[in-house]
Amino acid sequence: MSPPPSPPPQARLLLNSAALVANWQDFARAVGAAACGAAIKADGYGVGARETLVRLAAAGCRHFYVAHWHEVPPLLPLPDEVSLSVLHGISPEELPAALALPARPVLVTAAQAALWRQTGRPCEAMVDSGMNRLGLAPAETATALAGMEVAVLHSHLACADNRAHPQNEAQRACFAGVAAQVPAGAYALANSAGICLGPAYHLDLVRPGIGLFGGGLMPDGRVSRTVARMQARIIQLRDVPVGGSVGYAAAFTASRPTRIATVALGYADGYARGLSSLGWAEVDGVRCPAAGRISMDMASFDVTDARPLAEGDWLDIPFDPEAMASLCGRTSYELLVALGQRFDRVWA
Ligand SMILES: *Cc1c(COP(=O)(O)O)cnc(C)c1O
């Protein structure tokens, strides 16, 4: 029996390999002799974890991080010499499956360390240097990991996106104190923003995430290169007379005869509802504002000023993560990881 046909998606993400790799290379250059890994949790910040891993591994990245063991199988097989690590550590329920996978946990509690110790395998571990979220307490770390092969000892910064915050230096100093007592193959502290704090935070290995995918600032102070662009098909075009309204809550009212294009893209796809009346489509450089509310599965744009369009045309919908996030009061992280599963993800 042949499989049922798969109808073509009506929305797509155009993904820019060169921008992704250039973002990673900027971080790698900035940290000099330190190794530059990549956090690709949450399906590579919504963009696609497997595709990201393959491209960054080809560029020289050797250390990848996800949050859950569940995220590991779709990333296999791993390229040669690539390590994959799981930031949440390991639970008893995950252990049997984890033992059959080519990844290692970043142990975050003494109980996890005791569990993993029985396997005799190498680990990584997270020290909580002041975030009070996940990780071994500084005072318990040496005992919890005694005799284990620790490939990387990590900590994570709470305030790295504010370079003036005193907690950055406090966490750095705390982690240096623990590192002096706990032998490990490498020491790692910095996420994307942590890398931008400078060499004192680079240690042996860094774990950038958001900056690879178009959010946040790069070490040279520029905004990260945008990796994803959105396109959606026009399902319907209509002419709305003066006084006519568009969409839920009649949030848009035509003040002139208005041409409305409704596309197959909504907040279920990650085009945030907060972009209602704020987002826009672009047609040959003409900005076509979102008309009223973004719906779950569609959005309407005022294309009155654009060149003539036809139903079935693809509409470009800009999605620069930082710009969109500040428009709608979210973060670039939230917008990226909300990118949905209905897109055709097209890498170039
Ligand atoms: C998500 C994560 C990162 C990456 O952080 P960004 O701010 O996206 O660069 C690094 N380290 C840990 C422990 C993380 O959980």
mmCIF file of C-alpha atoms and ligand atoms in Angstrom:
data_model
loop_
_atom_site.group_PDB
_atom_site.id
_atom_site.type_symbol
_atom_site.label_atom_id
_atom_site.label_comp_id
_atom_site.label_asym_id
_atom_site.label_seq_id
_atom_site.Cartn_x
_atom_site.Cartn_y
_atom_site.Cartn_z
ATOM 1 C CA MET A 1 0.000 0.000 0.000
ATOM 2 C CA SER A 2 1.431 3.400 -0.886
ATOM 3 C CA PRO A 3 1.395 6.035 1.851
ATOM 4 C CA PRO A 4 -1.296 8.716 1.629
ATOM 5 C CA PRO A 5 -0.145 11.779 -0.315
ATOM 6 C CA SER A 6 1.256 14.654 1.724
ATOM 7 C CA PRO A 7 -0.286 17.958 0.596
ATOM 8 C CA PRO A 8 2.229 20.796 0.302
ATOM 9 C CA PRO A 9 2.497 23.173 3.273
ATOM 10 C CA GLN A 10 1.021 26.637 2.745
ATOM 11 C CA ALA A 11 3.536 28.396 4.958
ATOM 12 C CA ARG A 12 7.278 28.130 4.862
ATOM 13 C CA LEU A 13 10.350 29.166 6.766
ATOM 14 C CA LEU A 14 13.260 30.085 4.537
ATOM 15 C CA LEU A 15 16.335 29.251 6.567
ATOM 16 C CA ASN A 16 19.712 30.759 5.882
ATOM 17 C CA SER A 17 22.573 28.310 6.491
ATOM 18 C CA ALA A 18 25.201 30.958 5.794
ATOM 19 C CA ALA A 19 23.765 33.282 8.448
ATOM 20 C CA LEU A 20 23.590 30.468 11.013
ATOM 21 C CA VAL A 21 27.187 29.439 10.370
ATOM 22 C CA ALA A 22 28.412 33.057 10.311
ATOM 23 C CA ASN A 23 26.777 33.676 13.701
ATOM 24 C CA TRP A 24 28.519 30.603 15.135
ATOM 25 C CA GLN A 25 31.837 31.633 13.596
ATOM 26 C CA ASP A 26 31.545 35.089 15.165
ATOM 27 C CA PHE A 27 31.216 33.476 18.582
ATOM 28 C CA ALA A 28 33.998 30.981 17.855
ATOM 29 C CA ARG A 29 36.344 33.791 16.825
ATOM 30 C CA ALA A 30 35.433 35.876 19.850
ATOM 31 C CA VAL A 31 36.375 33.113 22.282
ATOM 32 C CA GLY A 32 39.751 32.452 20.665
ATOM 33 C CA ALA A 33 41.299 29.269 22.018
ATOM 34 C CA ALA A 34 38.146 28.225 23.901
ATOM 35 C CA ALA A 35 35.866 25.718 22.179
ATOM 36 C CA CYS A 36 32.545 27.005 20.872
ATOM 37 C CA GLY A 37 29.581 24.653 21.264
ATOM 38 C CA ALA A 38 25.928 25.228 20.470
ATOM 39 C CA ALA A 39 22.678 24.993 22.433
ATOM 40 C CA ILE A 40 20.113 23.466 20.060
ATOM 41 C CA LYS A 41 17.360 22.607 22.544
ATOM 42 C CA ALA A 42 13.670 23.095 21.697
ATOM 43 C CA ASP A 43 14.287 21.933 18.127
ATOM 44 C CA GLY A 44 17.128 24.342 17.572
ATOM 45 C CA TYR A 45 15.204 27.321 18.958
ATOM 46 C CA GLY A 46 12.309 26.451 16.677
ATOM 47 C CA VAL A 47 14.403 26.492 13.543
ATOM 48 C CA GLY A 48 15.287 22.779 13.332
ATOM 49 C CA ALA A 49 17.793 21.017 15.604
ATOM 50 C CA ARG A 50 18.999 18.307 13.259
ATOM 51 C CA GLU A 51 19.586 20.704 10.368
ATOM 52 C CA THR A 52 21.383 23.087 12.729
ATOM 53 C CA LEU A 53 23.589 20.348 14.131
ATOM 54 C CA VAL A 54 24.629 19.122 10.702
ATOM 55 C CA ARG A 55 25.536 22.618 9.503
ATOM 56 C CA LEU A 56 27.406 23.691 12.611
ATOM 57 C CA ALA A 57 29.250 20.374 12.864
ATOM 58 C CA ALA A 58 30.443 20.882 9.283
ATOM 59 C CA ALA A 59 31.671 24.339 10.339
ATOM 60 C CA GLY A 60 33.679 22.805 13.200
ATOM 61 C CA CYS A 61 31.317 22.804 16.187
ATOM 62 C CA ARG A 62 31.936 19.731 18.370
ATOM 63 C CA HIS A 63 29.668 20.185 21.422
ATOM 64 C CA PHE A 64 25.898 20.338 21.268
ATOM 65 C CA TYR A 65 23.374 20.786 24.056
ATOM 66 C CA VAL A 66 19.700 19.852 24.340
ATOM 67 C CA ALA A 67 17.478 19.980 27.427
ATOM 68 C CA HIS A 68 15.691 16.572 27.385
ATOM 69 C CA TRP A 69 16.768 13.029 26.517
ATOM 70 C CA HIS A 70 13.667 12.939 24.350
ATOM 71 C CA GLU A 71 15.415 15.421 22.049
ATOM 72 C CA VAL A 72 18.357 13.070 21.384
ATOM 73 C CA PRO A 73 17.022 10.385 18.978
ATOM 74 C CA PRO A 74 15.952 12.809 16.217
ATOM 75 C CA LEU A 75 19.541 14.126 16.165
ATOM 76 C CA LEU A 76 21.113 10.768 15.342
ATOM 77 C CA PRO A 77 23.367 9.657 13.854
ATOM 78 C CA LEU A 78 25.884 12.151 15.211
ATOM 79 C CA PRO A 79 28.727 13.234 12.948
ATOM 80 C CA ASP A 80 32.190 11.964 13.951
ATOM 81 C CA GLU A 81 33.806 13.581 16.981
ATOM 82 C CA VAL A 82 30.613 15.383 17.980
ATOM 83 C CA SER A 83 29.372 15.224 21.565
ATOM 84 C CA LEU A 84 25.755 15.703 22.552
ATOM 85 C CA SER A 85 24.792 16.505 26.144
ATOM 86 C CA VAL A 86 21.509 16.762 27.999
ATOM 87 C CA LEU A 87 21.179 19.813 30.229
ATOM 88 C CA HIS A 88 18.482 18.429 32.525
ATOM 89 C CA GLY A 89 20.712 15.560 33.594
ATOM 90 C CA ILE A 90 19.195 12.129 34.032
ATOM 91 C CA SER A 91 16.212 10.669 35.872
ATOM 92 C CA PRO A 92 15.689 7.005 36.830
ATOM 93 C CA GLU A 93 12.901 6.725 34.217
ATOM 94 C CA GLU A 94 15.184 8.014 31.483
ATOM 95 C CA LEU A 95 18.191 5.876 32.383
ATOM 96 C CA PRO A 96 17.454 2.650 30.466
ATOM 97 C CA ALA A 97 16.852 4.484 27.189
ATOM 98 C CA ALA A 98 19.689 6.924 27.845
ATOM 99 C CA LEU A 99 22.200 4.086 28.137
ATOM 100 C CA ALA A 100 21.473 3.114 24.553
ATOM 101 C CA LEU A 101 22.012 6.649 23.230
ATOM 102 C CA PRO A 102 25.283 8.377 22.302
ATOM 103 C CA ALA A 103 24.784 11.341 24.641
ATOM 104 C CA ARG A 104 25.765 12.179 28.183
ATOM 105 C CA PRO A 105 23.947 13.968 30.970
ATOM 106 C CA VAL A 106 24.872 17.277 32.546
ATOM 107 C CA LEU A 107 24.257 16.101 36.108
ATOM 108 C CA VAL A 108 22.428 18.676 38.188
ATOM 109 C CA THR A 109 21.780 17.002 41.560
ATOM 110 C CA ALA A 110 23.693 14.708 43.914
ATOM 111 C CA ALA A 111 21.035 12.026 43.349
ATOM 112 C CA GLN A 112 21.618 12.205 39.596
ATOM 113 C CA ALA A 113 25.363 11.875 40.175
ATOM 114 C CA ALA A 114 24.789 8.767 42.324
ATOM 115 C CA LEU A 115 22.567 7.282 39.626
ATOM 116 C CA TRP A 116 25.014 7.946 36.786
ATOM 117 C CA ARG A 117 28.039 6.848 38.824
ATOM 118 C CA GLN A 118 26.756 3.255 38.605
ATOM 119 C CA THR A 119 27.087 3.332 34.815
ATOM 120 C CA GLY A 120 30.821 4.027 35.006
ATOM 121 C CA ARG A 121 30.447 6.402 32.060
ATOM 122 C CA PRO A 122 31.775 9.951 31.666
ATOM 123 C CA CYS A 123 29.454 12.803 32.567
ATOM 124 C CA GLU A 124 29.157 16.540 32.565
ATOM 125 C CA ALA A 125 27.852 18.420 35.579
ATOM 126 C CA MET A 126 26.248 21.776 36.357
ATOM 127 C CA VAL A 127 27.234 23.857 39.378
ATOM 128 C CA ASP A 128 24.686 26.364 40.666
ATOM 129 C CA SER A 129 26.859 29.433 41.201
ATOM 130 C CA GLY A 130 24.005 31.692 42.256
ATOM 131 C CA MET A 131 21.012 31.259 39.981
ATOM 132 C CA ASN A 132 19.222 28.927 42.400
ATOM 133 C CA ARG A 133 17.573 27.024 39.622
ATOM 134 C CA LEU A 134 19.411 23.904 38.515
ATOM 135 C CA GLY A 135 22.749 22.486 39.580
ATOM 136 C CA LEU A 136 24.902 21.098 42.356
ATOM 137 C CA ALA A 137 25.517 23.421 45.279
ATOM 138 C CA PRO A 138 29.132 24.642 45.293
ATOM 139 C CA ALA A 139 29.782 22.955 48.641
ATOM 140 C CA GLU A 140 28.489 19.537 47.556
ATOM 141 C CA THR A 141 30.010 19.397 44.068
ATOM 142 C CA ALA A 142 33.398 17.815 44.867
ATOM 143 C CA THR A 143 31.835 15.073 46.991
ATOM 144 C CA ALA A 144 28.977 14.354 44.584
ATOM 145 C CA LEU A 145 31.372 13.916 41.647
ATOM 146 C CA ALA A 146 34.315 12.300 43.452
ATOM 147 C CA GLY A 147 35.947 9.616 41.320
ATOM 148 C CA MET A 148 33.741 10.269 38.283
ATOM 149 C CA GLU A 149 35.098 11.251 34.894
ATOM 150 C CA VAL A 150 33.746 14.777 34.419
ATOM 151 C CA ALA A 151 34.197 15.786 30.785
ATOM 152 C CA VAL A 152 32.871 19.305 31.342
ATOM 153 C CA LEU A 153 31.969 21.155 34.506
ATOM 154 C CA HIS A 154 29.433 23.880 33.789
ATOM 155 C CA SER A 155 27.742 26.781 35.437
ATOM 156 C CA HIS A 156 25.182 29.209 34.000
ATOM 157 C CA LEU A 157 24.803 32.980 34.378
ATOM 158 C CA ALA A 158 21.533 34.553 35.490
ATOM 159 C CA CYS A 159 22.211 38.158 34.453
ATOM 160 C CA ALA A 160 24.629 38.008 31.531
ATOM 161 C CA ASP A 161 22.415 40.197 29.329
ATOM 162 C CA ASN A 162 23.064 43.068 31.763
ATOM 163 C CA ARG A 163 26.801 43.596 31.758
ATOM 164 C CA ALA A 164 26.648 46.021 34.670
ATOM 165 C CA HIS A 165 24.981 43.491 36.957
ATOM 166 C CA PRO A 166 27.223 42.554 39.911
ATOM 167 C CA GLN A 167 25.931 38.974 39.886
ATOM 168 C CA ASN A 168 28.000 38.232 36.764
ATOM 169 C CA GLU A 169 31.307 38.647 38.581
ATOM 170 C CA ALA A 170 29.932 36.995 41.735
ATOM 171 C CA GLN A 171 28.956 33.885 39.767
ATOM 172 C CA ARG A 172 32.242 33.848 37.862
ATOM 173 C CA ALA A 173 34.231 33.973 41.103
ATOM 174 C CA CYS A 174 32.045 31.352 42.771
ATOM 175 C CA PHE A 175 32.470 28.968 39.831
ATOM 176 C CA ALA A 176 36.243 29.551 39.720
ATOM 177 C CA GLY A 177 36.371 28.490 43.369
ATOM 178 C CA VAL A 178 34.521 25.242 42.652
ATOM 179 C CA ALA A 179 36.554 24.577 39.507
ATOM 180 C CA ALA A 180 39.765 24.772 41.522
ATOM 181 C CA GLN A 181 38.567 21.820 43.613
ATOM 182 C CA VAL A 182 36.833 19.661 41.002
ATOM 183 C CA PRO A 183 38.915 18.112 38.238
ATOM 184 C CA ALA A 184 37.238 18.198 34.829
ATOM 185 C CA GLY A 185 38.255 17.997 31.201
ATOM 186 C CA ALA A 186 36.926 21.510 30.593
ATOM 187 C CA TYR A 187 35.079 24.314 32.362
ATOM 188 C CA ALA A 188 32.182 26.230 30.812
ATOM 189 C CA LEU A 189 30.147 29.223 31.983
ATOM 190 C CA ALA A 190 28.918 31.377 29.108
ATOM 191 C CA ASN A 191 25.754 31.411 26.990
ATOM 192 C CA SER A 192 25.482 33.928 24.122
ATOM 193 C CA ALA A 193 25.264 36.963 26.389
ATOM 194 C CA GLY A 194 27.977 35.529 28.651
ATOM 195 C CA ILE A 195 30.378 35.391 25.710
ATOM 196 C CA CYS A 196 29.803 39.119 25.195
ATOM 197 C CA LEU A 197 30.966 39.772 28.787
ATOM 198 C CA GLY A 198 34.522 39.104 27.652
ATOM 199 C CA PRO A 199 37.430 36.679 28.030
ATOM 200 C CA ALA A 200 37.085 36.221 31.801
ATOM 201 C CA TYR A 201 33.848 34.347 31.070
ATOM 202 C CA HIS A 202 35.019 32.169 28.173
ATOM 203 C CA LEU A 203 37.001 29.542 30.139
ATOM 204 C CA ASP A 204 37.459 26.382 28.011
ATOM 205 C CA LEU A 205 34.092 26.046 26.295
ATOM 206 C CA VAL A 206 31.057 28.254 25.602
ATOM 207 C CA ARG A 207 27.397 27.366 24.931
ATOM 208 C CA PRO A 208 25.764 30.002 22.694
ATOM 209 C CA GLY A 209 22.130 29.503 21.737
ATOM 210 C CA ILE A 210 19.979 32.501 20.846
ATOM 211 C CA GLY A 211 22.749 34.375 19.049
ATOM 212 C CA LEU A 212 23.074 31.534 16.550
ATOM 213 C CA PHE A 213 19.446 31.934 15.530
ATOM 214 C CA GLY A 214 18.984 35.672 15.079
ATOM 215 C CA GLY A 215 18.301 36.887 18.620
ATOM 216 C CA GLY A 216 20.370 39.001 20.980
ATOM 217 C CA LEU A 217 23.680 40.755 20.474
ATOM 218 C CA MET A 218 26.908 39.399 19.057
ATOM 219 C CA PRO A 219 30.349 39.950 20.597
ATOM 220 C CA ASP A 220 30.957 42.942 18.306
ATOM 221 C CA GLY A 221 27.746 44.598 19.515
ATOM 222 C CA ARG A 222 25.707 44.038 16.367
ATOM 223 C CA VAL A 223 22.405 42.179 16.445
ATOM 224 C CA SER A 224 22.690 38.517 15.437
ATOM 225 C CA ARG A 225 22.029 37.755 11.764
ATOM 226 C CA THR A 226 18.441 36.723 11.094
ATOM 227 C CA VAL A 227 18.268 33.039 10.139
ATOM 228 C CA ALA A 228 14.543 32.504 9.437
ATOM 229 C CA ARG A 229 12.226 34.304 7.040
ATOM 230 C CA MET A 230 8.510 33.532 6.784
ATOM 231 C CA GLN A 231 6.353 33.158 3.715
ATOM 232 C CA ALA A 232 2.699 32.206 3.535
ATOM 233 C CA ARG A 233 0.270 31.671 0.703
ATOM 234 C CA ILE A 234 -2.553 34.088 0.092
ATOM 235 C CA ILE A 235 -5.706 32.027 0.571
ATOM 236 C CA GLN A 236 -8.088 34.849 -0.252
ATOM 237 C CA LEU A 237 -8.026 38.443 -1.479
ATOM 238 C CA ARG A 238 -10.970 40.727 -0.897
ATOM 239 C CA ASP A 239 -11.974 44.352 -1.182
ATOM 240 C CA VAL A 240 -13.343 45.894 1.980
ATOM 241 C CA PRO A 241 -15.356 49.097 1.641
ATOM 242 C CA VAL A 242 -14.917 52.113 3.912
ATOM 243 C CA GLY A 243 -16.324 51.233 7.328
ATOM 244 C CA GLY A 244 -15.968 47.478 6.829
ATOM 245 C CA SER A 245 -14.074 45.610 9.536
ATOM 246 C CA VAL A 246 -11.602 42.724 9.380
ATOM 247 C CA GLY A 247 -11.199 39.746 11.662
ATOM 248 C CA TYR A 248 -12.011 38.964 15.300
ATOM 249 C CA ALA A 249 -13.326 41.763 17.471
ATOM 250 C CA ALA A 250 -13.569 43.869 14.300
ATOM 251 C CA ALA A 251 -10.242 45.283 15.408
ATOM 252 C CA PHE A 252 -9.484 46.811 11.988
ATOM 253 C CA THR A 253 -11.876 49.151 10.234
ATOM 254 C CA ALA A 254 -11.231 50.290 6.689
ATOM 255 C CA SER A 255 -10.848 54.062 6.445
ATOM 256 C CA ARG A 256 -10.421 53.843 2.666
ATOM 257 C CA PRO A 257 -11.366 51.188 0.103
ATOM 258 C CA THR A 258 -8.987 48.464 1.265
ATOM 259 C CA ARG A 259 -7.566 45.347 -0.360
ATOM 260 C CA ILE A 260 -7.063 42.584 2.213
ATOM 261 C CA ALA A 261 -4.892 39.502 1.712
ATOM 262 C CA THR A 262 -5.505 36.670 4.151
ATOM 263 C CA VAL A 263 -2.638 34.189 4.443
ATOM 264 C CA ALA A 264 -2.194 30.699 5.877
ATOM 265 C CA LEU A 265 -0.174 31.756 8.911
ATOM 266 C CA GLY A 266 -1.391 32.384 12.437
ATOM 267 C CA TYR A 267 -0.389 32.243 16.051
ATOM 268 C CA ALA A 268 -0.498 28.434 15.964
ATOM 269 C CA ASP A 269 2.480 28.733 13.631
ATOM 270 C CA GLY A 270 4.295 31.148 15.916
ATOM 271 C CA TYR A 271 3.227 34.380 14.284
ATOM 272 C CA ALA A 272 2.478 35.866 17.690
ATOM 273 C CA ARG A 273 -0.999 37.170 18.422
ATOM 274 C CA GLY A 274 0.737 40.170 19.956
ATOM 275 C CA LEU A 275 1.669 41.222 16.427
ATOM 276 C CA SER A 276 -2.012 41.993 15.707
ATOM 277 C CA SER A 277 -2.066 45.382 13.924
ATOM 278 C CA LEU A 278 1.730 45.590 14.464
ATOM 279 C CA GLY A 279 3.306 43.041 12.128
ATOM 280 C CA TRP A 280 3.524 43.506 8.404
ATOM 281 C CA ALA A 281 4.045 41.764 5.110
ATOM 282 C CA GLU A 282 6.408 43.084 2.475
ATOM 283 C CA VAL A 283 5.714 43.177 -1.254
ATOM 284 C CA ASP A 284 8.624 44.484 -3.355
ATOM 285 C CA GLY A 285 9.644 46.756 -0.511
ATOM 286 C CA VAL A 286 6.108 48.010 0.178
ATOM 287 C CA ARG A 287 5.103 47.536 3.789
ATOM 288 C CA CYS A 288 1.622 46.009 4.139
ATOM 289 C CA PRO A 289 0.443 46.234 7.755
ATOM 290 C CA ALA A 290 -1.367 43.447 9.596
ATOM 291 C CA ALA A 291 -5.066 44.352 9.521
ATOM 292 C CA GLY A 292 -6.574 43.540 12.892
ATOM 293 C CA ARG A 293 -6.141 40.412 14.942
ATOM 294 C CA ILE A 294 -3.806 37.570 14.128
ATOM 295 C CA SER A 295 -5.978 34.405 14.236
ATOM 296 C CA MET A 296 -4.867 30.900 15.113
ATOM 297 C CA ASP A 297 -4.450 29.785 11.505
ATOM 298 C CA MET A 298 -4.458 32.986 9.500
ATOM 299 C CA ALA A 299 -3.530 36.618 9.360
ATOM 300 C CA SER A 300 -4.821 39.443 7.195
ATOM 301 C CA PHE A 301 -2.688 42.176 5.676
ATOM 302 C CA ASP A 302 -3.632 45.476 4.058
ATOM 303 C CA VAL A 303 -2.126 45.142 0.594
ATOM 304 C CA THR A 304 -3.889 48.165 -0.898
ATOM 305 C CA ASP A 305 -0.577 49.877 -1.686
ATOM 306 C CA ALA A 306 1.147 46.787 -3.064
ATOM 307 C CA ARG A 307 1.389 45.784 -6.692
ATOM 308 C CA PRO A 308 -1.524 43.558 -7.797
ATOM 309 C CA LEU A 309 -1.455 40.185 -6.051
ATOM 310 C CA ALA A 310 -3.294 36.947 -6.794
ATOM 311 C CA GLU A 311 -4.729 34.251 -4.584
ATOM 312 C CA GLY A 312 -2.065 31.554 -4.276
ATOM 313 C CA ASP A 313 0.820 34.058 -4.292
ATOM 314 C CA TRP A 314 3.399 33.767 -1.518
ATOM 315 C CA LEU A 315 3.616 36.751 0.801
ATOM 316 C CA ASP A 316 6.886 37.622 2.575
ATOM 317 C CA ILE A 317 6.317 38.219 6.254
ATOM 318 C CA PRO A 318 9.366 39.663 8.035
ATOM 319 C CA PHE A 319 10.229 37.918 11.286
ATOM 320 C CA ASP A 320 13.408 39.475 12.607
ATOM 321 C CA PRO A 321 13.223 38.017 16.137
ATOM 322 C CA GLU A 322 14.515 41.008 18.125
ATOM 323 C CA ALA A 323 12.485 43.594 16.220
ATOM 324 C CA MET A 324 9.291 41.529 16.415
ATOM 325 C CA ALA A 325 9.834 40.706 20.065
ATOM 326 C CA SER A 326 10.147 44.328 21.077
ATOM 327 C CA LEU A 327 7.061 45.197 19.006
ATOM 328 C CA CYS A 328 4.870 42.727 20.845
ATOM 329 C CA GLY A 329 6.453 42.762 24.290
ATOM 330 C CA ARG A 330 7.949 39.279 24.154
ATOM 331 C CA THR A 331 11.503 37.988 23.868
ATOM 332 C CA SER A 332 13.249 36.674 20.783
ATOM 333 C CA TYR A 333 13.562 33.334 22.611
ATOM 334 C CA GLU A 334 9.786 33.024 22.993
ATOM 335 C CA LEU A 335 9.081 33.961 19.398
ATOM 336 C CA LEU A 336 11.623 31.530 17.945
ATOM 337 C CA VAL A 337 10.705 28.487 20.010
ATOM 338 C CA ALA A 338 7.024 29.052 19.184
ATOM 339 C CA LEU A 339 7.663 28.495 15.464
ATOM 340 C CA GLY A 340 5.195 25.760 14.627
ATOM 341 C CA GLN A 341 5.248 22.408 12.902
ATOM 342 C CA ARG A 342 3.126 23.377 9.896
ATOM 343 C CA PHE A 343 5.935 25.209 8.127
ATOM 344 C CA ASP A 344 7.899 23.729 5.321
ATOM 345 C CA ARG A 345 11.415 24.425 6.639
ATOM 346 C CA VAL A 346 13.460 25.169 3.541
ATOM 347 C CA TRP A 347 17.226 25.468 4.056
ATOM 348 C CA ALA A 348 19.368 27.348 1.599
HETATM 349 C C1 LIG B 1 19.782 27.507 26.832
HETATM 350 C C2 LIG B 1 21.112 27.469 27.481
HETATM 351 C C3 LIG B 1 22.220 28.091 26.894
HETATM 352 C C4 LIG B 1 22.095 28.973 25.674
HETATM 353 O O1 LIG B 1 21.625 30.223 26.124
HETATM 354 P P1 LIG B 1 21.396 31.472 25.147
HETATM 355 O O2 LIG B 1 20.988 32.560 26.054
HETATM 356 O O3 LIG B 1 20.299 31.061 24.227
HETATM 357 O O4 LIG B 1 22.675 31.717 24.444
HETATM 358 C C5 LIG B 1 23.442 27.922 27.491
HETATM 359 N N1 LIG B 1 23.572 27.214 28.630
HETATM 360 C C6 LIG B 1 22.528 26.630 29.239
HETATM 361 C C7 LIG B 1 22.749 25.887 30.497
HETATM 362 C C8 LIG B 1 21.269 26.755 28.700
HETATM 363 O O5 LIG B 1 20.219 26.204 29.315
#
